[in-house]
Amino acid sequence: MKNIKNKKLLIAGGIGAAVLLIIVIICIVAAAKKKAKEGENVTEVADYTPPTANETVTREASLITGIEGSPAGVAVMADGSLLISDSRSKVMWTVAGGEAEVLAGKIGPDDAYGQPVGGYHDAPLSEAKFEKPWGVARFLDGWAVADSKNRVIRYFDGELVRTAAYEGAERTLVNPAGLASDEEGNLYIADAGADAIYKMDQNGILSLVADGFKAPCGVCVSGNVLYVADTGNHRICKVENGLVSIVAGGKEGFRDGAAMEACFQNPQGVAVGEDGNIYVADTGNSSVRVIKGGDVKTLITCGSESTWPVAPIALTPFGDGLAVVDSFSGVVFSIPYFTN
């Protein structure tokens, strides 16, 4: 890592074989698009009124590439290519010109359940092992990756994958998911297992930003505002000047309209576009939504004419719109910004 000592980030060496606790956090939900059956308990579920194809803002989504796995995180690199984390194949991909190549990690043999075997090994890019890479964000001179099953933040530059050693928090990370960074070089971590958002500065100091969420899986930064996909509470929140407030949602369901009346189902990704609008990967509703001017609209939803998105999990500004990863379909697609 270039000049890592000067930046005072503590980097732990390779960790020997250790028994890791299995943290069972259900963040990825199956796309559920039918009304509750008669007789089921729906007392806390709002009306399920998804928009028709004519009511969505746009369906002009374009396939960027397919991934042989389950893409979970996405970021744009300096050369305009995409960096994709793959929680199934347990590697990091780069995508350019519609072609995907493994950048970091090593796809292992399948286990008894047909899943590629992962691990925990700090090493040169092609030899390193991840267990469940999720969120990805620029950090220092390289990239930070939330290796959620290993409960750590990994870091890699052009040569090595290492473990970022952090200190200062009252508790260690439980299930780090989404990541974001600000202009000052701080890294924000949505810890779905701890129901909290943490900040790690360039010196490796970890501090609590806000808690009281329920399995938050997505986070993004816009100016001095931190936006959170509060997945288990079916809402989008913001943290500004230390205060947490609801931006939209709060009830499970699928409904467009006024932000406080709109409904989401386990949204896992959030991003602010270059147009200033807030975009949401509404995972459980198989949709991408937009929040603008106090209203929520659906940009695209899985329907009879399309096989994706099924489980959009993360999104980021890309070109004149967004790059979105669908963990179930194994695709990366682009969609234009909201234009109405």
Short mmCIF file of C-alpha atoms in Angstrom, two decimals:
data_model
loop_
_atom_site.label_atom_id
_atom_site.label_comp_id
_atom_site.label_asym_id
_atom_site.label_seq_id
_atom_site.Cartn_x
_atom_site.Cartn_y
_atom_site.Cartn_z
CA MET A 1 0.00 0.00 0.00
CA LYS A 2 1.45 3.29 -1.09
CA ASN A 3 2.55 5.54 1.78
CA ILE A 4 0.24 3.72 4.11
CA LYS A 5 2.37 4.49 7.15
CA ASN A 6 2.24 8.18 6.41
CA LYS A 7 -1.54 7.99 6.37
CA LYS A 8 -1.40 6.13 9.70
CA LEU A 9 -3.90 3.48 8.62
CA LEU A 10 -3.17 0.37 10.61
CA ILE A 11 -3.12 -2.66 8.35
CA ALA A 12 -3.27 -6.03 9.92
CA GLY A 13 -1.28 -8.85 8.42
CA GLY A 14 -2.76 -12.10 7.26
CA ILE A 15 -4.91 -13.72 9.89
CA GLY A 16 -4.19 -17.39 10.58
CA ALA A 17 -6.84 -20.05 10.65
CA ALA A 18 -9.46 -18.97 13.15
CA VAL A 19 -12.97 -20.07 13.95
CA LEU A 20 -15.37 -17.37 12.84
CA LEU A 21 -18.88 -17.10 14.25
CA ILE A 22 -21.56 -17.47 11.59
CA ILE A 23 -23.76 -14.41 11.68
CA VAL A 24 -27.19 -15.08 10.26
CA ILE A 25 -28.56 -11.79 8.96
CA ILE A 26 -31.31 -11.92 6.41
CA CYS A 27 -30.73 -8.89 4.21
CA ILE A 28 -31.25 -10.39 0.79
CA VAL A 29 -34.94 -11.03 0.40
CA ALA A 30 -36.76 -12.90 -2.32
CA ALA A 31 -38.68 -10.71 -4.73
CA ALA A 32 -42.24 -10.82 -3.43
CA LYS A 33 -44.74 -9.20 -5.69
CA LYS A 34 -48.09 -10.83 -4.79
CA LYS A 35 -50.66 -9.58 -2.34
CA ALA A 36 -50.80 -11.29 1.00
CA LYS A 37 -53.04 -14.33 0.96
CA GLU A 38 -56.38 -14.14 2.70
CA GLY A 39 -56.06 -14.94 6.36
CA GLU A 40 -52.40 -13.94 6.70
CA ASN A 41 -51.33 -11.37 9.27
CA VAL A 42 -50.92 -8.11 7.35
CA THR A 43 -51.56 -5.65 10.16
CA GLU A 44 -48.20 -3.90 9.62
CA VAL A 45 -48.10 -4.14 5.83
CA ALA A 46 -49.38 -1.22 3.80
CA ASP A 47 -51.48 -1.49 0.65
CA TYR A 48 -49.65 -3.29 -2.11
CA THR A 49 -50.28 -1.16 -5.18
CA PRO A 50 -47.34 -1.46 -7.58
CA PRO A 51 -47.48 0.81 -10.63
CA THR A 52 -48.36 -0.59 -14.02
CA ALA A 53 -45.89 -0.42 -16.90
CA ASN A 54 -47.50 2.81 -18.08
CA GLU A 55 -47.17 4.37 -14.64
CA THR A 56 -43.44 3.79 -14.27
CA VAL A 57 -41.25 6.72 -15.23
CA THR A 58 -39.07 4.78 -17.64
CA ARG A 59 -38.20 1.23 -18.63
CA GLU A 60 -35.17 2.17 -20.71
CA ALA A 61 -32.70 -0.04 -18.88
CA SER A 62 -29.69 -1.44 -20.71
CA LEU A 63 -27.69 -4.53 -19.85
CA ILE A 64 -24.04 -3.74 -19.11
CA THR A 65 -22.86 -7.27 -18.43
CA GLY A 66 -23.64 -10.54 -16.72
CA ILE A 67 -21.65 -11.76 -13.71
CA GLU A 68 -21.07 -15.43 -12.96
CA GLY A 69 -22.23 -15.04 -9.39
CA SER A 70 -24.19 -12.60 -7.23
CA PRO A 71 -23.05 -8.99 -7.66
CA ALA A 72 -23.50 -7.13 -4.38
CA GLY A 73 -21.63 -3.81 -4.55
CA VAL A 74 -20.73 -1.37 -7.30
CA ALA A 75 -18.44 1.64 -7.69
CA VAL A 76 -16.97 3.60 -10.59
CA MET A 77 -13.19 3.52 -11.01
CA ALA A 78 -11.02 6.41 -12.19
CA ASP A 79 -10.91 5.12 -15.78
CA GLY A 80 -14.70 4.87 -15.96
CA SER A 81 -14.88 1.11 -15.55
CA LEU A 82 -17.04 -0.47 -12.88
CA LEU A 83 -15.79 -2.30 -9.81
CA ILE A 84 -18.19 -5.06 -8.74
CA SER A 85 -18.12 -7.20 -5.62
CA ASP A 86 -19.45 -10.74 -6.03
CA SER A 87 -20.76 -12.34 -2.85
CA ARG A 88 -21.26 -15.77 -4.41
CA SER A 89 -18.04 -16.21 -6.37
CA LYS A 90 -16.25 -14.27 -3.62
CA VAL A 91 -14.17 -12.08 -5.92
CA MET A 92 -13.97 -8.51 -7.18
CA TRP A 93 -14.67 -7.88 -10.87
CA THR A 94 -13.88 -5.00 -13.17
CA VAL A 95 -16.30 -4.30 -15.99
CA ALA A 96 -15.30 -2.33 -19.08
CA GLY A 97 -16.76 -2.45 -22.55
CA GLY A 98 -19.30 -5.02 -21.43
CA GLU A 99 -16.58 -7.48 -20.40
CA ALA A 100 -16.00 -8.63 -16.83
CA GLU A 101 -12.62 -9.72 -15.48
CA VAL A 102 -11.58 -10.81 -12.01
CA LEU A 103 -9.47 -8.09 -10.38
CA ALA A 104 -9.03 -9.45 -6.87
CA GLY A 105 -9.76 -12.73 -5.20
CA LYS A 106 -9.72 -16.29 -6.41
CA ILE A 107 -12.75 -18.36 -7.38
CA GLY A 108 -12.42 -21.57 -5.42
CA PRO A 109 -13.90 -25.02 -6.01
CA ASP A 110 -17.55 -25.62 -5.18
CA ASP A 111 -18.53 -26.97 -1.80
CA ALA A 112 -21.10 -29.72 -1.19
CA TYR A 113 -23.90 -27.23 -1.84
CA GLY A 114 -22.50 -26.02 -5.14
CA GLN A 115 -21.23 -22.73 -3.72
CA PRO A 116 -17.67 -21.57 -4.42
CA VAL A 117 -15.48 -21.97 -1.35
CA GLY A 118 -14.26 -18.67 0.09
CA GLY A 119 -11.89 -17.88 2.89
CA TYR A 120 -9.81 -15.24 4.61
CA HIS A 121 -6.39 -14.72 3.13
CA ASP A 122 -4.50 -11.45 2.68
CA ALA A 123 -2.23 -11.79 -0.32
CA PRO A 124 -1.48 -10.44 -3.81
CA LEU A 125 -4.67 -9.73 -5.76
CA SER A 126 -4.88 -13.04 -7.60
CA GLU A 127 -4.27 -15.15 -4.48
CA ALA A 128 -6.35 -13.32 -1.89
CA LYS A 129 -9.56 -14.86 -0.57
CA PHE A 130 -12.81 -13.26 0.52
CA GLU A 131 -15.74 -14.90 2.28
CA LYS A 132 -18.60 -12.59 1.30
CA PRO A 133 -17.54 -9.31 -0.29
CA TRP A 134 -20.39 -6.81 -0.26
CA GLY A 135 -20.09 -3.03 -0.30
CA VAL A 136 -17.20 -1.31 -2.05
CA ALA A 137 -15.99 2.30 -1.90
CA ARG A 138 -12.88 4.32 -2.67
CA PHE A 139 -10.57 4.69 0.32
CA LEU A 140 -7.06 6.16 0.56
CA ASP A 141 -5.15 5.14 -2.59
CA GLY A 142 -7.30 2.12 -3.31
CA TRP A 143 -10.59 0.47 -2.44
CA ALA A 144 -12.32 -0.71 0.70
CA VAL A 145 -14.49 -3.84 0.62
CA ALA A 146 -16.91 -5.00 3.30
CA ASP A 147 -16.07 -8.69 3.73
CA SER A 148 -19.27 -9.30 5.63
CA LYS A 149 -18.95 -12.95 6.69
CA ASN A 150 -15.41 -12.34 7.88
CA ARG A 151 -16.72 -9.28 9.75
CA VAL A 152 -13.91 -7.04 8.56
CA ILE A 153 -13.09 -4.29 6.08
CA ARG A 154 -10.56 -5.37 3.47
CA TYR A 155 -8.41 -2.94 1.51
CA PHE A 156 -6.66 -3.35 -1.82
CA ASP A 157 -4.66 -1.19 -4.15
CA GLY A 158 -2.91 -2.23 -7.35
CA GLU A 159 -0.97 -5.05 -5.75
CA LEU A 160 -2.24 -6.48 -2.46
CA VAL A 161 -5.40 -7.28 -0.52
CA ARG A 162 -5.02 -6.51 3.18
CA THR A 163 -7.18 -6.16 6.25
CA ALA A 164 -7.87 -2.70 7.59
CA ALA A 165 -7.26 -2.73 11.34
CA TYR A 166 -9.41 -0.24 13.14
CA GLU A 167 -9.69 0.86 16.74
CA GLY A 168 -11.81 3.11 18.87
CA ALA A 169 -15.27 1.53 18.62
CA GLU A 170 -16.99 0.04 21.62
CA ARG A 171 -17.77 -3.08 19.63
CA THR A 172 -16.39 -4.77 16.56
CA LEU A 173 -18.20 -5.03 13.26
CA VAL A 174 -20.87 -7.72 13.07
CA ASN A 175 -22.06 -7.81 9.46
CA PRO A 176 -20.62 -4.91 7.45
CA ALA A 177 -22.63 -4.37 4.27
CA GLY A 178 -22.78 -1.11 2.31
CA LEU A 179 -19.86 1.33 2.17
CA ALA A 180 -19.43 4.95 1.15
CA SER A 181 -16.68 7.55 1.42
CA ASP A 182 -16.70 11.33 1.68
CA GLU A 183 -14.46 14.02 0.24
CA GLU A 184 -12.37 14.09 3.40
CA GLY A 185 -11.39 10.45 2.98
CA ASN A 186 -13.60 8.98 5.69
CA LEU A 187 -15.23 5.60 5.16
CA TYR A 188 -18.84 4.96 6.25
CA ILE A 189 -19.96 1.44 7.05
CA ALA A 190 -23.54 0.19 7.20
CA ASP A 191 -23.36 -2.66 9.72
CA ALA A 192 -26.49 -4.74 9.16
CA GLY A 193 -25.70 -6.94 12.13
CA ALA A 194 -25.21 -4.10 14.59
CA ASP A 195 -28.13 -1.96 13.32
CA ALA A 196 -25.71 0.94 13.11
CA ILE A 197 -23.60 3.16 10.86
CA TYR A 198 -19.90 3.59 11.64
CA LYS A 199 -17.22 5.93 10.34
CA MET A 200 -13.58 4.97 9.88
CA ASP A 201 -11.15 7.82 9.33
CA GLN A 202 -7.83 7.67 7.47
CA ASN A 203 -6.04 6.84 10.72
CA GLY A 204 -8.11 3.72 11.20
CA ILE A 205 -10.20 5.12 14.03
CA LEU A 206 -13.72 3.67 14.06
CA SER A 207 -16.56 5.68 15.61
CA LEU A 208 -20.32 5.34 15.82
CA VAL A 209 -22.26 7.74 13.58
CA ALA A 210 -25.82 6.63 14.35
CA ASP A 211 -27.73 3.57 15.50
CA GLY A 212 -31.34 2.56 16.02
CA PHE A 213 -31.72 1.23 12.49
CA LYS A 214 -32.81 -2.30 11.56
CA ALA A 215 -30.32 -4.22 9.42
CA PRO A 216 -29.18 -1.17 7.37
CA CYS A 217 -27.57 -2.44 4.17
CA GLY A 218 -26.91 0.68 2.10
CA VAL A 219 -25.28 4.05 2.66
CA CYS A 220 -24.20 7.01 0.53
CA VAL A 221 -22.82 10.49 1.07
CA SER A 222 -23.94 13.70 -0.59
CA GLY A 223 -22.33 16.86 0.70
CA ASN A 224 -22.70 16.85 4.47
CA VAL A 225 -25.62 14.46 4.44
CA LEU A 226 -25.43 10.71 4.94
CA TYR A 227 -28.27 8.67 3.44
CA VAL A 228 -29.10 5.22 4.79
CA ALA A 229 -31.13 2.36 3.34
CA ASP A 230 -32.74 1.25 6.59
CA THR A 231 -33.54 -2.15 5.15
CA GLY A 232 -35.44 -3.85 7.95
CA ASN A 233 -37.56 -0.76 8.59
CA HIS A 234 -38.46 -0.41 4.89
CA ARG A 235 -37.40 3.21 4.70
CA ILE A 236 -34.73 5.67 3.62
CA CYS A 237 -33.22 7.88 6.33
CA LYS A 238 -30.67 10.65 6.45
CA VAL A 239 -28.14 11.68 9.06
CA GLU A 240 -27.41 15.40 9.12
CA ASN A 241 -25.64 17.31 11.89
CA GLY A 242 -25.86 14.20 14.04
CA LEU A 243 -29.64 13.91 13.73
CA VAL A 244 -31.46 11.01 12.08
CA SER A 245 -34.67 11.67 10.17
CA ILE A 246 -36.87 9.73 7.77
CA VAL A 247 -36.74 10.73 4.10
CA ALA A 248 -39.32 8.29 2.76
CA GLY A 249 -41.13 5.09 3.61
CA GLY A 250 -41.48 3.25 6.89
CA LYS A 251 -44.07 0.61 6.06
CA GLU A 252 -43.59 -2.62 4.15
CA GLY A 253 -45.37 -2.64 0.81
CA PHE A 254 -45.18 -1.21 -2.69
CA ARG A 255 -46.72 2.19 -3.18
CA ASP A 256 -45.67 5.38 -4.94
CA GLY A 257 -46.74 8.85 -3.86
CA ALA A 258 -45.91 11.27 -1.08
CA ALA A 259 -42.65 10.30 0.58
CA MET A 260 -44.13 9.67 4.02
CA GLU A 261 -46.94 7.58 2.53
CA ALA A 262 -44.85 5.63 0.03
CA CYS A 263 -43.89 2.04 0.81
CA PHE A 264 -40.75 0.02 0.23
CA GLN A 265 -39.86 -3.60 0.84
CA ASN A 266 -36.39 -4.21 2.27
CA PRO A 267 -34.54 -1.54 0.25
CA GLN A 268 -30.82 -2.32 0.28
CA GLY A 269 -29.22 0.37 -1.85
CA VAL A 270 -29.34 4.16 -1.94
CA ALA A 271 -27.51 6.71 -4.08
CA VAL A 272 -27.76 10.41 -4.88
CA GLY A 273 -27.50 11.07 -8.59
CA GLU A 274 -25.70 13.89 -10.33
CA ASP A 275 -29.18 15.37 -10.79
CA GLY A 276 -29.61 15.64 -7.02
CA ASN A 277 -32.38 13.04 -6.80
CA ILE A 278 -32.25 10.12 -4.37
CA TYR A 279 -32.38 6.68 -5.98
CA VAL A 280 -33.28 3.48 -4.17
CA ALA A 281 -32.65 -0.18 -4.92
CA ASP A 282 -35.97 -1.48 -3.60
CA THR A 283 -34.80 -5.07 -3.35
CA GLY A 284 -37.95 -6.80 -2.14
CA ASN A 285 -40.10 -5.07 -4.75
CA SER A 286 -37.72 -5.89 -7.63
CA SER A 287 -37.63 -2.20 -8.47
CA VAL A 288 -35.57 0.95 -8.69
CA ARG A 289 -37.34 3.97 -7.17
CA VAL A 290 -36.63 7.70 -7.14
CA ILE A 291 -37.33 10.28 -4.43
CA LYS A 292 -37.73 13.84 -5.64
CA GLY A 293 -39.56 16.85 -4.31
CA GLY A 294 -41.24 14.90 -1.54
CA ASP A 295 -42.59 12.19 -3.84
CA VAL A 296 -41.57 8.61 -4.62
CA LYS A 297 -41.87 7.16 -8.13
CA THR A 298 -40.92 3.82 -9.63
CA LEU A 299 -38.35 3.97 -12.43
CA ILE A 300 -38.32 0.31 -13.35
CA THR A 301 -39.83 -2.86 -11.97
CA CYS A 302 -39.61 -6.49 -13.01
CA GLY A 303 -42.56 -7.41 -15.20
CA SER A 304 -43.79 -9.83 -17.82
CA GLU A 305 -41.56 -8.28 -20.48
CA SER A 306 -38.33 -8.37 -18.50
CA THR A 307 -36.44 -10.89 -16.37
CA TRP A 308 -34.68 -8.26 -14.27
CA PRO A 309 -34.37 -6.53 -11.94
CA VAL A 310 -35.31 -9.29 -9.52
CA ALA A 311 -33.18 -8.32 -6.53
CA PRO A 312 -31.49 -4.95 -7.17
CA ILE A 313 -29.13 -4.56 -4.25
CA ALA A 314 -26.83 -1.59 -4.97
CA LEU A 315 -26.57 1.32 -7.37
CA THR A 316 -24.26 4.23 -8.14
CA PRO A 317 -24.15 7.24 -10.48
CA PHE A 318 -22.69 6.15 -13.81
CA GLY A 319 -22.57 8.21 -16.99
CA ASP A 320 -25.92 9.89 -17.57
CA GLY A 321 -27.71 7.66 -15.10
CA LEU A 322 -27.14 4.79 -12.72
CA ALA A 323 -25.37 1.46 -12.72
CA VAL A 324 -27.42 -1.12 -10.82
CA VAL A 325 -26.45 -4.62 -9.69
CA ASP A 326 -29.02 -7.39 -9.42
CA SER A 327 -27.79 -10.09 -7.07
CA PHE A 328 -30.40 -12.67 -8.08
CA SER A 329 -30.20 -12.30 -11.86
CA GLY A 330 -26.43 -11.83 -11.80
CA VAL A 331 -26.55 -8.80 -14.06
CA VAL A 332 -25.30 -5.23 -14.05
CA PHE A 333 -27.51 -2.79 -15.91
CA SER A 334 -27.77 0.95 -16.47
CA ILE A 335 -30.81 3.16 -16.27
CA PRO A 336 -31.19 6.85 -17.14
CA TYR A 337 -31.86 9.44 -14.50
CA PHE A 338 -35.41 10.53 -13.74
CA THR A 339 -36.52 12.99 -16.43
CA ASN A 340 -40.15 13.90 -15.65
#
